[in-house]
Coordinates of C-alpha atoms in Angstrom, one line a residue:
M1386 CA 114.7 85.2 85.8
D1387 CA 112.6 82.1 86.5
V1388 CA 109.1 82.6 84.7
K1389 CA 107.1 81.3 87.9
E1390 CA 109.0 83.7 90.1
L1391 CA 108.4 86.6 87.6
I1392 CA 104.6 85.8 87.7
E1393 CA 104.4 85.7 91.5
E1394 CA 106.2 88.8 92.1
N1395 CA 104.1 90.7 89.5
K1396 CA 101.0 89.3 91.5
R1397 CA 102.3 90.8 94.7
R1398 CA 103.1 94.2 93.0
R1399 CA 99.7 94.3 91.4
E1400 CA 98.1 93.5 94.8
R1401 CA 100.1 96.4 96.4
A1402 CA 99.3 98.9 93.6
A1403 CA 95.5 98.1 93.9
A1404 CA 95.6 98.5 97.6
G1405 CA 97.2 102.0 97.4
D1406 CA 94.6 103.0 94.8
A1407 CA 91.5 101.9 96.7
Y1408 CA 88.7 104.6 96.5
R1409 CA 86.2 105.6 99.2
P1410 CA 82.9 103.7 98.5
E1411 CA 79.8 105.5 97.2
V1412 CA 77.5 107.0 99.8
Q1413 CA 74.3 108.8 99.6
R1414 CA 74.7 112.6 99.2
R1415 CA 73.6 114.6 102.1
A1416 CA 73.3 118.2 102.8
D1417 CA 75.5 117.8 105.8
D1418 CA 78.3 116.5 103.8
V1419 CA 79.2 120.2 103.5
A1420 CA 80.7 120.3 107.0
R1421 CA 83.3 117.7 105.7
F1422 CA 84.3 119.8 102.7
D1423 CA 86.4 122.0 104.7
D1424 CA 89.1 119.5 105.6
D1425 CA 88.6 116.9 103.0
F1426 CA 89.7 117.7 99.6
E1427 CA 89.1 114.2 98.2
F1428 CA 85.7 113.9 99.6
W1429 CA 84.7 117.4 98.1
A1430 CA 86.4 116.5 94.8
E1431 CA 84.3 113.2 94.4
R1432 CA 81.1 114.8 95.5
C1433 CA 81.4 118.1 93.6
V1434 CA 83.7 118.0 90.7
Q1435 CA 83.1 116.3 87.3
I1436 CA 86.0 115.6 84.8
R1437 CA 86.2 114.0 81.5
H1438 CA 87.4 110.6 81.2
K1439 CA 90.6 110.4 79.1
L1440 CA 89.3 107.3 77.3
T1441 CA 85.6 107.6 77.1
G1442 CA 85.3 111.4 77.1
R1443 CA 82.3 111.1 79.6
L1444 CA 81.9 113.3 82.6
V1445 CA 82.8 111.2 85.8
P1446 CA 83.3 112.2 89.4
F1447 CA 86.8 113.4 90.0
R1448 CA 88.5 110.4 91.9
L1449 CA 92.2 110.9 92.6
N1450 CA 94.6 108.3 91.2
R1451 CA 97.9 107.3 92.8
A1452 CA 100.0 110.0 91.1
Q1453 CA 97.5 112.8 92.2
K1454 CA 97.3 111.3 95.8
L1455 CA 101.1 111.7 96.0
L1456 CA 101.1 115.4 95.1
L1457 CA 98.0 115.9 97.3
A1458 CA 99.7 114.6 100.3
E1459 CA 102.4 117.3 100.0
L1460 CA 99.9 120.2 99.3
E1461 CA 97.9 119.0 102.4
K1462 CA 100.9 118.5 104.6
Q1463 CA 101.8 122.2 104.0
R1464 CA 98.2 123.5 104.4
R1465 CA 97.4 121.6 107.6
S1466 CA 100.6 122.7 109.1
G1467 CA 99.7 126.4 108.7
K1468 CA 102.5 127.1 106.1
P1469 CA 102.4 128.8 102.8
I1470 CA 101.8 126.2 100.1
R1471 CA 104.9 125.9 97.8
V1472 CA 105.7 123.0 95.5
I1473 CA 107.8 122.3 92.4
L1474 CA 106.4 119.3 90.5
L1475 CA 108.4 117.4 88.0
K1476 CA 106.1 115.0 86.2
S1477 CA 105.8 112.5 83.5
R1478 CA 103.0 112.7 80.8
Q1479 CA 99.2 112.4 81.2
W1480 CA 98.3 111.6 84.8
G1481 CA 96.6 114.9 85.8
G1482 CA 99.0 117.0 87.6
S1483 CA 97.8 120.2 86.2
T1484 CA 94.3 119.1 86.8
L1485 CA 94.7 118.6 90.5
I1486 CA 96.5 121.6 91.1
Q1487 CA 93.8 123.8 89.4
I1488 CA 91.0 121.9 91.2
Y1489 CA 92.9 122.2 94.6
M1490 CA 93.2 126.1 93.9
A1491 CA 89.3 126.0 93.2
W1492 CA 88.6 124.3 96.4
I1493 CA 90.6 126.9 98.3
Q1494 CA 88.5 129.6 96.6
M1495 CA 85.1 128.0 96.8
V1496 CA 85.4 126.4 100.2
H1497 CA 87.8 128.4 102.4
K1498 CA 88.6 132.1 100.9
D1499 CA 86.9 135.0 99.5
N1500 CA 88.9 137.7 97.7
W1501 CA 91.5 135.1 97.0
H1502 CA 92.7 135.9 93.4
S1503 CA 94.8 133.5 91.5
L1504 CA 97.1 133.3 88.3
I1505 CA 97.5 130.4 85.8
C1506 CA 100.7 131.1 83.8
A1507 CA 101.9 128.8 81.0
H1508 CA 104.5 128.8 78.4
V1509 CA 101.7 129.9 75.9
K1510 CA 98.4 131.5 76.7
D1511 CA 96.4 128.8 75.1
T1512 CA 97.6 126.3 77.6
A1513 CA 96.7 128.6 80.4
A1514 CA 93.2 129.0 78.9
T1515 CA 92.7 125.3 78.7
I1516 CA 93.7 124.9 82.5
R1517 CA 91.1 127.6 83.3
G1518 CA 88.7 125.8 81.3
M1519 CA 88.8 123.0 83.8
Y1520 CA 87.5 125.4 86.3
S1521 CA 84.8 126.5 84.0
C1522 CA 83.8 122.7 83.5
L1523 CA 83.7 122.4 87.4
L1524 CA 81.4 125.4 87.9
D1525 CA 79.0 124.3 84.9
D1526 CA 78.3 120.9 86.7
Y1527 CA 78.5 122.0 90.5
P1528 CA 75.9 120.0 92.2
K1529 CA 72.9 122.3 93.4
I1530 CA 72.2 120.0 96.5
Y1531 CA 75.4 121.6 98.3
L1532 CA 74.3 125.2 97.7
D1533 CA 72.3 127.0 100.2
A1534 CA 68.7 127.9 99.1
D1535 CA 69.5 131.6 98.9
R1536 CA 72.8 131.2 97.0
K1537 CA 73.2 131.4 93.4
P1538 CA 75.3 128.9 91.4
P1539 CA 78.9 129.8 91.2
E1540 CA 80.0 131.1 87.9
F1541 CA 82.6 132.9 86.0
K1542 CA 81.8 136.5 84.9
G1543 CA 83.9 139.1 83.0
F1544 CA 86.1 141.4 84.9
E1545 CA 86.4 145.1 83.8
R1546 CA 86.2 144.2 80.2
S1547 CA 89.4 142.0 80.5
Q1548 CA 90.1 139.3 78.1
N1549 CA 92.4 137.4 80.6
T1550 CA 90.4 137.8 83.8
R1551 CA 87.3 136.1 85.1
V1552 CA 85.8 136.7 88.4
L1553 CA 84.2 133.9 90.4
T1554 CA 80.7 135.2 91.6
E1555 CA 79.6 134.9 95.3
R1556 CA 83.3 134.5 96.4
N1557 CA 84.6 137.6 94.4
C1558 CA 87.8 135.6 93.4
R1559 CA 89.5 136.5 90.3
V1560 CA 91.2 134.0 88.1
T1561 CA 93.6 135.3 85.5
I1562 CA 95.5 133.6 82.8
A1563 CA 98.7 134.8 81.3
S1564 CA 101.6 133.8 79.0
A1565 CA 105.1 133.6 80.5
E1566 CA 106.3 135.8 77.7
S1567 CA 104.3 138.7 78.9
Q1568 CA 104.8 140.0 82.5
E1569 CA 102.0 142.6 82.5
A1570 CA 99.3 140.3 83.8
A1571 CA 101.5 139.3 86.7
R1572 CA 102.3 142.9 88.0
G1573 CA 99.9 145.2 89.8
N1574 CA 97.6 142.3 90.9
D1575 CA 97.1 141.2 94.5
F1576 CA 97.3 137.4 93.8
S1577 CA 97.2 134.8 96.5
M1578 CA 97.9 131.8 94.2
A1579 CA 99.7 131.0 91.1
H1580 CA 99.7 127.9 88.9
L1581 CA 102.8 128.1 86.8
S1582 CA 102.6 125.4 84.1
E1583 CA 105.3 123.7 81.8
V1584 CA 107.9 126.0 83.3
A1585 CA 110.8 124.2 81.6
F1586 CA 109.4 125.5 78.3
W1587 CA 109.4 129.1 79.3
R1588 CA 111.5 130.9 76.9
S1589 CA 114.0 133.9 77.4
G1590 CA 114.1 136.9 75.3
P1591 CA 115.6 140.4 75.0
A1592 CA 112.4 141.7 76.9
H1593 CA 111.5 138.7 79.1
S1594 CA 113.0 135.7 81.1
P1595 CA 111.6 133.0 83.4
V1596 CA 113.5 134.6 86.3
D1597 CA 111.9 137.9 85.7
M1598 CA 108.5 136.3 85.3
M1599 CA 109.1 134.3 88.5
R1600 CA 109.9 137.5 90.6
A1601 CA 106.9 139.3 89.1
V1602 CA 104.6 136.7 90.3
T1603 CA 106.0 135.8 93.5
S1604 CA 106.9 139.3 94.8
G1605 CA 103.1 140.0 95.2
I1606 CA 102.1 136.8 96.9
P1607 CA 102.3 137.0 100.8
M1608 CA 104.0 134.3 102.9
Q1609 CA 100.6 133.3 104.5
P1610 CA 98.7 130.2 105.1
Y1611 CA 96.4 129.1 102.2
T1612 CA 98.7 131.2 99.6
L1613 CA 99.9 128.8 97.1
I1614 CA 102.7 128.8 94.3
A1615 CA 103.1 125.6 92.2
L1616 CA 105.5 125.3 89.5
E1617 CA 105.0 122.2 87.3
S1618 CA 106.6 120.7 84.2
T1619 CA 107.8 118.0 82.4
A1620 CA 111.6 118.0 81.9
N1621 CA 113.3 119.8 79.0
G1622 CA 116.9 119.2 79.4
V1623 CA 119.1 120.7 81.9
G1624 CA 120.8 124.1 82.7
N1625 CA 117.4 126.0 82.1
F1626 CA 115.5 127.9 84.7
F1627 CA 113.1 124.8 85.8
H1628 CA 116.0 122.5 86.1
K1629 CA 118.1 125.0 88.4
E1630 CA 115.0 125.5 90.5
W1631 CA 114.4 121.7 90.7
L1632 CA 118.1 121.3 91.9
R1633 CA 117.6 124.2 94.4
A1634 CA 114.6 122.6 95.8
E1635 CA 116.3 119.1 96.1
A1636 CA 119.2 120.6 97.9
G1637 CA 116.9 122.3 100.4
E1638 CA 117.9 125.6 99.4
S1639 CA 114.4 126.8 98.1
A1640 CA 111.0 127.6 99.6
F1641 CA 109.8 125.0 97.2
V1642 CA 109.3 121.4 98.2
P1643 CA 110.2 119.0 95.2
V1644 CA 107.6 116.3 94.1
F1645 CA 108.5 113.9 91.4
V1646 CA 105.8 111.5 89.8
P1647 CA 107.4 108.7 87.7
W1648 CA 105.7 107.4 84.7
Y1649 CA 104.4 104.2 86.4
L1650 CA 102.0 106.0 88.7
A1651 CA 99.9 107.0 85.8
E1652 CA 96.8 105.0 85.8
F1653 CA 96.7 104.2 81.9
N1654 CA 100.4 103.4 81.5
E1655 CA 100.0 99.5 81.4
L1656 CA 99.4 96.8 78.8
A1657 CA 98.1 93.1 79.1
V1658 CA 100.8 90.4 79.1
D1659 CA 100.0 87.2 77.3
D1660 CA 103.4 85.7 77.8
P1661 CA 105.6 86.8 80.6
A1662 CA 108.6 84.7 79.5
A1663 CA 108.4 86.1 75.9
L1664 CA 108.1 89.7 77.3
W1665 CA 111.2 89.2 79.6
R1666 CA 113.3 87.9 76.7
S1667 CA 112.3 91.0 74.6
L1668 CA 113.3 93.6 77.0
S1669 CA 116.5 95.6 76.7
A1670 CA 118.9 96.0 79.6
D1671 CA 117.7 99.4 80.5
E1672 CA 114.1 98.0 80.8
R1673 CA 115.2 95.1 83.0
E1674 CA 117.0 97.7 85.2
I1675 CA 113.4 99.4 85.6
W1676 CA 112.1 96.1 86.9
T1677 CA 114.9 95.7 89.3
N1678 CA 115.0 99.2 90.6
H1679 CA 111.3 100.2 90.7
P1680 CA 107.9 98.9 91.8
V1681 CA 106.6 98.2 88.4
T1682 CA 104.3 95.4 87.2
L1683 CA 104.8 93.4 84.1
E1684 CA 101.8 95.1 82.6
Q1685 CA 103.5 98.4 83.2
L1686 CA 106.6 97.3 81.7
N1687 CA 105.1 96.2 78.7
W1688 CA 103.5 99.4 78.1
Y1689 CA 106.9 100.9 78.6
H1690 CA 108.5 98.6 76.1
H1691 CA 105.9 99.2 73.4
K1692 CA 105.8 103.0 74.0
R1693 CA 109.5 103.0 73.7
L1694 CA 109.2 101.9 70.1
E1695 CA 107.3 105.1 69.3
A1696 CA 110.1 107.4 70.7
P1697 CA 112.9 108.3 68.4
S1698 CA 115.4 107.6 71.2
I1699 CA 115.6 106.3 74.7
E1700 CA 116.7 109.7 76.0
A1701 CA 113.4 111.1 74.5
M1702 CA 111.5 108.3 76.3
R1703 CA 113.1 109.0 79.5
A1704 CA 112.4 112.8 79.2
E1705 CA 108.7 112.2 78.6
Y1706 CA 108.3 109.1 80.7
P1707 CA 110.9 109.1 83.6
S1708 CA 111.5 106.5 86.3
T1709 CA 113.6 109.1 88.2
P1710 CA 114.5 112.9 88.3
T1711 CA 117.7 112.1 86.8
E1712 CA 116.2 110.4 83.8
A1713 CA 113.9 113.2 83.3
F1714 CA 116.5 115.9 82.9
V1715 CA 119.2 113.8 81.2
N1716 CA 118.2 113.5 77.6
T1717 CA 121.1 113.8 75.4
G1718 CA 123.6 111.1 74.1
S1719 CA 126.7 113.0 75.3
N1720 CA 126.7 112.0 78.9
L1721 CA 129.4 110.1 80.2
F1722 CA 127.7 108.3 83.2
R1723 CA 125.0 105.8 82.5
V1724 CA 121.6 106.8 84.1
G1725 CA 121.3 103.3 85.7
D1726 CA 124.8 103.2 87.2
I1727 CA 124.0 106.6 88.8
E1728 CA 120.7 105.4 90.2
R1729 CA 122.3 102.4 91.9
L1730 CA 124.4 104.8 93.9
R1731 CA 121.3 106.7 95.1
A1732 CA 120.8 103.9 97.6
G1733 CA 123.6 105.4 99.7
V1734 CA 122.3 108.9 99.8
K1735 CA 121.1 110.0 103.1
P1736 CA 121.1 113.2 105.4
P1737 CA 124.1 114.1 107.3
I1738 CA 124.3 113.0 110.9
A1739 CA 125.3 116.4 111.9
T1740 CA 126.4 119.8 110.5
G1741 CA 128.7 122.4 112.1
N1742 CA 132.0 123.8 112.1
I1743 CA 135.5 122.0 112.3
A1744 CA 138.2 124.3 113.4
G1745 CA 141.0 124.7 115.9
A1746 CA 140.4 126.0 119.3
G1747 CA 140.8 129.6 120.4
A1748 CA 140.2 132.9 118.7
A1749 CA 142.6 132.1 115.9
G1750 CA 140.9 128.8 115.4
R1751 CA 140.3 129.1 111.7
Y1752 CA 144.0 129.6 111.2
A1753 CA 145.0 126.7 113.4
T1754 CA 145.6 122.9 113.0
R1755 CA 145.9 122.0 116.7
D1756 CA 143.2 121.0 119.0
V1757 CA 140.8 120.7 116.0
K1758 CA 137.2 119.8 117.0
F1759 CA 133.7 119.6 115.6
T1760 CA 131.2 122.1 116.9
P1761 CA 127.5 121.2 115.9
G1762 CA 125.5 123.9 114.4
S1763 CA 126.7 127.3 112.9
D1764 CA 125.2 130.7 112.2
R1765 CA 127.9 131.1 109.5
Q1766 CA 127.3 129.4 106.2
E1767 CA 130.9 129.5 105.4
D1768 CA 131.4 127.2 108.4
E1769 CA 128.9 124.5 107.8
V1770 CA 130.3 121.1 107.4
A1771 CA 128.1 118.1 106.5
V1772 CA 129.1 115.1 108.5
W1773 CA 128.0 111.6 107.5
E1774 CA 130.3 109.9 109.8
M1775 CA 132.7 111.0 112.3
P1776 CA 136.3 109.9 112.2
R1777 CA 137.0 106.4 113.3
E1778 CA 140.2 105.0 114.9
G1779 CA 142.2 103.0 112.4
V1780 CA 140.6 104.4 109.2
A1781 CA 142.5 106.3 106.8
Y1782 CA 140.9 109.2 104.9
I1783 CA 141.6 111.4 101.9
A1784 CA 140.4 115.1 101.7
A1785 CA 140.1 116.4 98.2
V1786 CA 139.7 120.1 97.4
D1787 CA 138.2 121.8 94.3
V1788 CA 139.1 125.6 94.3
G1789 CA 136.3 127.7 93.0
G1790 CA 135.5 131.4 93.2
R1791 CA 134.8 133.9 96.0
S1792 CA 131.7 135.5 94.6
A1793 CA 128.2 134.1 94.9
S1794 CA 128.0 133.7 91.1
A1795 CA 131.2 131.9 90.7
D1796 CA 131.9 128.2 90.8
Y1797 CA 131.8 126.6 94.2
S1798 CA 134.8 125.5 96.2
V1799 CA 134.4 121.9 97.7
I1800 CA 136.2 119.9 100.4
A1801 CA 135.0 116.4 100.3
V1802 CA 136.5 113.6 102.7
I1803 CA 136.4 109.9 101.8
A1804 CA 137.1 107.0 103.9
R1805 CA 139.7 104.9 102.0
Q1806 CA 138.8 101.8 100.3
R1807 CA 139.6 98.7 102.5
A1808 CA 139.4 94.9 101.8
D1809 CA 136.1 94.8 103.9
A1810 CA 134.5 98.1 102.7
P1811 CA 134.4 100.4 99.6
A1812 CA 135.5 104.0 99.6
E1813 CA 132.8 106.2 101.1
V1814 CA 131.9 110.0 101.3
V1815 CA 132.0 111.0 105.1
A1816 CA 132.0 114.6 105.2
Q1817 CA 131.7 117.7 102.8
W1818 CA 131.9 121.5 102.8
R1819 CA 130.7 123.5 99.9
G1820 CA 130.5 127.3 99.4
H1821 CA 132.3 130.5 98.4
I1822 CA 135.4 131.8 100.4
D1823 CA 138.6 133.5 100.1
H1824 CA 141.3 131.0 99.0
D1825 CA 143.5 131.4 102.0
L1826 CA 140.6 130.6 104.4
L1827 CA 139.6 127.7 102.0
A1828 CA 143.2 126.2 102.6
W1829 CA 142.9 126.6 106.4
K1830 CA 139.5 125.1 106.5
A1831 CA 140.8 122.3 104.4
A1832 CA 143.7 121.6 106.7
S1833 CA 141.4 121.7 109.8
I1834 CA 139.1 119.1 108.2
A1835 CA 141.9 116.9 107.2
T1836 CA 143.5 117.0 110.6
F1837 CA 140.1 116.2 112.1
Y1838 CA 139.7 113.1 110.0
N1839 CA 143.0 111.4 111.3
N1840 CA 145.3 113.5 109.4
A1841 CA 144.0 112.8 106.2
L1842 CA 146.0 112.8 103.0
L1843 CA 145.1 116.5 101.9
V1844 CA 144.7 116.6 97.9
I1845 CA 144.3 120.2 96.6
E1846 CA 143.4 120.7 93.0
S1847 CA 146.0 123.3 92.5
N1848 CA 145.5 124.8 89.1
T1849 CA 143.8 128.0 90.3
L1850 CA 146.3 128.5 93.0
E1851 CA 149.2 127.9 90.9
T1852 CA 148.1 130.5 88.4
E1853 CA 146.6 133.1 90.7
T1854 CA 148.2 136.5 91.5
A1855 CA 146.8 139.2 93.6
A1856 CA 147.7 142.5 94.9
T1857 CA 148.3 141.0 98.3
T1858 CA 150.6 138.3 99.3
E1859 CA 147.6 137.1 101.6
N1860 CA 145.6 135.8 98.7
D1861 CA 148.7 134.9 96.4
G1862 CA 148.2 131.2 95.4
A1863 CA 151.8 130.3 95.5
Y1864 CA 152.1 131.8 99.0
I1865 CA 148.9 130.1 100.2
L1866 CA 150.4 126.7 99.2
N1867 CA 153.8 127.3 100.6
R1868 CA 152.4 128.3 103.8
L1869 CA 150.2 125.5 104.0
N1870 CA 153.0 123.3 103.3
H1871 CA 154.8 124.5 106.4
V1872 CA 151.9 123.7 108.9
Y1873 CA 150.1 120.6 107.5
T1874 CA 152.5 117.6 107.0
N1875 CA 150.2 115.1 105.1
L1876 CA 149.9 116.9 101.6
Y1877 CA 149.6 115.2 98.5
R1878 CA 152.6 116.1 96.2
R1879 CA 153.2 115.4 92.5
Q1880 CA 156.5 114.9 90.7
A1881 CA 156.7 117.8 88.0
A1882 CA 159.1 119.6 85.9
G1883 CA 160.5 122.7 87.4
A1884 CA 159.5 121.6 91.0
T1885 CA 161.2 122.8 94.0
A1886 CA 163.5 120.9 96.2
G1887 CA 162.8 117.3 96.4
G1888 CA 161.5 117.2 92.9
S1889 CA 157.8 117.6 93.8
R1890 CA 155.0 120.1 93.8
V1891 CA 152.2 120.5 96.4
G1892 CA 148.8 119.7 94.8
F1893 CA 147.0 117.8 92.1
H1894 CA 147.3 119.5 88.7
T1895 CA 144.3 119.0 86.4
N1896 CA 145.1 119.2 82.7
R1897 CA 143.6 117.6 79.7
R1898 CA 145.6 114.4 80.1
T1899 CA 145.0 114.0 84.1
K1900 CA 141.3 115.1 83.7
Q1901 CA 140.8 112.4 81.2
M1902 CA 142.6 110.0 83.4
I1903 CA 140.6 110.7 86.6
I1904 CA 137.2 110.7 84.8
N1905 CA 137.9 107.6 83.2
H1906 CA 138.7 106.0 86.6
L1907 CA 135.5 107.6 88.0
I1908 CA 133.3 106.0 85.1
S1909 CA 134.5 102.7 86.0
I1910 CA 134.0 103.4 89.7
V1911 CA 130.5 104.4 89.1
R1912 CA 129.8 101.5 86.8
E1913 CA 130.9 99.1 89.3
A1914 CA 129.3 100.9 92.2
D1915 CA 132.7 100.8 93.8
Y1916 CA 132.1 103.7 96.3
I1917 CA 129.4 104.9 98.5
E1918 CA 128.0 108.3 98.0
R1919 CA 125.9 110.2 100.5
D1920 CA 125.0 113.5 98.9
G1921 CA 122.3 113.4 96.1
M1922 CA 123.7 116.6 94.5
A1923 CA 127.0 114.8 93.5
L1924 CA 124.9 112.3 91.7
N1925 CA 122.9 115.1 89.9
E1926 CA 126.5 116.4 88.8
L1927 CA 127.2 113.0 87.5
A1928 CA 124.1 113.1 85.4
T1929 CA 124.9 116.4 83.8
Y1930 CA 128.6 115.8 83.1
E1931 CA 129.4 115.3 79.3
R1932 CA 131.8 115.3 76.5
K1933 CA 131.6 118.6 74.5
Q1934 CA 131.5 119.0 70.9
N1935 CA 135.2 120.0 70.9
G1936 CA 136.0 116.8 72.9
S1937 CA 136.5 118.5 76.2
L1938 CA 135.0 117.2 79.5
G1939 CA 132.8 119.4 81.6
A1940 CA 129.4 120.1 83.2
R1941 CA 126.6 121.0 80.9
D1942 CA 125.9 124.5 80.5
G1943 CA 124.2 125.9 83.6
C1944 CA 125.3 123.1 85.7
H1945 CA 128.2 122.5 88.1
D1946 CA 130.9 119.7 88.5
D1947 CA 132.7 120.9 91.7
L1948 CA 131.4 117.9 93.8
L1949 CA 132.2 115.4 90.9
M1950 CA 135.7 116.6 90.8
T1951 CA 136.4 116.1 94.4
R1952 CA 135.3 112.5 94.0
A1953 CA 137.2 112.1 90.9
I1954 CA 140.5 113.3 92.5
A1955 CA 140.1 111.5 95.8
L1956 CA 139.1 108.1 94.2
F1957 CA 141.9 108.2 91.8
V1958 CA 144.4 109.1 94.2
D1959 CA 143.0 106.4 96.7
S1960 CA 143.3 103.8 93.8
M1961 CA 146.9 104.5 93.1
L1962 CA 148.0 104.2 96.8
P1963 CA 148.9 100.9 98.6
A1964 CA 146.0 99.4 100.3
P1965 CA 145.7 101.4 103.8
S1966 CA 147.1 99.8 106.8
T1967 CA 148.5 102.7 108.8
L1968 CA 148.0 106.4 109.1
D1969 CA 151.5 107.2 108.6
R1970 CA 152.4 109.9 105.9
L1971 CA 152.0 108.6 102.4
A1972 CA 154.8 108.9 99.9
P1973 CA 154.5 111.6 97.0
L1974 CA 152.9 110.4 93.9
R1975 CA 153.7 110.9 90.2
A1976 CA 150.6 112.0 88.4
G1977 CA 149.9 112.1 84.9
V1978 CA 151.9 109.0 84.0
S1979 CA 150.7 105.8 82.3
S1980 CA 150.2 103.5 85.4
C1981 CA 148.0 100.7 87.0
D1982 CA 146.2 100.9 90.1
R1983 CA 146.3 98.1 92.8
R1984 CA 143.5 96.5 91.0
G1985 CA 145.0 96.2 87.7
R1986 CA 143.2 98.9 86.1
C1987 CA 145.6 100.8 83.8
W1988 CA 145.7 104.2 82.1

């Protein structure tokens, strides 16, 4: 990059950062400021709260930094709308997230509510006590000018000889601390707010688990305005309770709103730059990607570059100081997809334009592939199809099916539709269904969706169905494939030993060899950003897909790969077909052989 352009761009970024971090000018304290405290947390915090400056150790007015303002915006959005306040915060180190949550809860107790009891629970009790210590500091230095003449200064007092609970006098609000390894403090109390800290580090044991602790806390907090539950933590790998809750929140399947704060929003994470050209030459490829993909300044990048030298690995650095949620959670060296490659694909992620049901007309619509239509909205989760693009005339589609289990605890079944790659456009995810369903209904749903998308080539991952046996023929896998073969004409077929007439079998069979083949192809597609992904959950699956110690490929423990497999199968099949020109039935393909795609990539 040209040095002059680099310096000018850095100047623009610093100006934007400064503008977003401008503070309210000092004004003379007045008794009538109290009227403003009710609806202006920032004003109250600056007037009434003293915190210790991280570098000098001196008490200074609590003025929010950019990262804290980001979190406050979500808290206030929910409060002002009259909703219960529920957030899950994924954070980088050292910007005051715990401080903001605790002082915000103090504001509710001191300004808005009496008898509004709160819980502070961390992975160890000492951390919870430290958080409550911020509250004690606030009370010690609360300005007397804002107290009525007949009111005593607020203070903590002991409660019923309890070592864990203090009561805020004048408001009768109790503040209790607890460890995540002891549920006793969370049960039997009428809490209205809970600050759950470093949740990713909550341990599971024979007598306790994060799930049990969460249930003990949340069951007693009513769904009312001004109630608050905040889960916050730095990341600690994937598959744990906090990671699962984050993914649920990202998918909109949780009451908690996800808030992520990247490292470059922390006010102290910058280091002066004497020679921009020398800095640029010293940066690694990963660090240059940060400059390209994020609004960082050279001073921030210089800090990151030097801080990285203290970390034992780039994965450890990303876990503590992430630029994206994916970086925060992905902190092992066994991942198959590079974080930077995954993040480039996020530019295509967007909400679907519609959700609803795709099925045939009439009472037997779910078993019909004629007169298939899209009906917006659905009261049945098993009918809900996310649509990013309606079928377009002249476009060829592939519908890939990954078969999961029927129960809620089993792997998901997924039907994903991609528009095939053309000379003027990359392959693109246009529709998706994900859920738990009986396998015969899954087959009919897949046929209906494929019919709707211009009679798409329907590729069913057939391992489960080929090995499935059941007491009734209705759910027998071989029966389902045979019946589907008679009603839907554009099925993917593979040549295989022992096949039926015509030398082919319905479905894509995933074995050790074919799985390695389609995953290798997907790695190259992701690296080259050669397809458009619309669903962020699919990218999360890429980030947690790894090579196991025994050499096998799969999702990390506690994670899924059902969305990923539909992409891998569909994109591989697309690459092995002639370039799309018509919507005629495509010839059967031979899977599992060494071959080259139409771009010359070979396996």
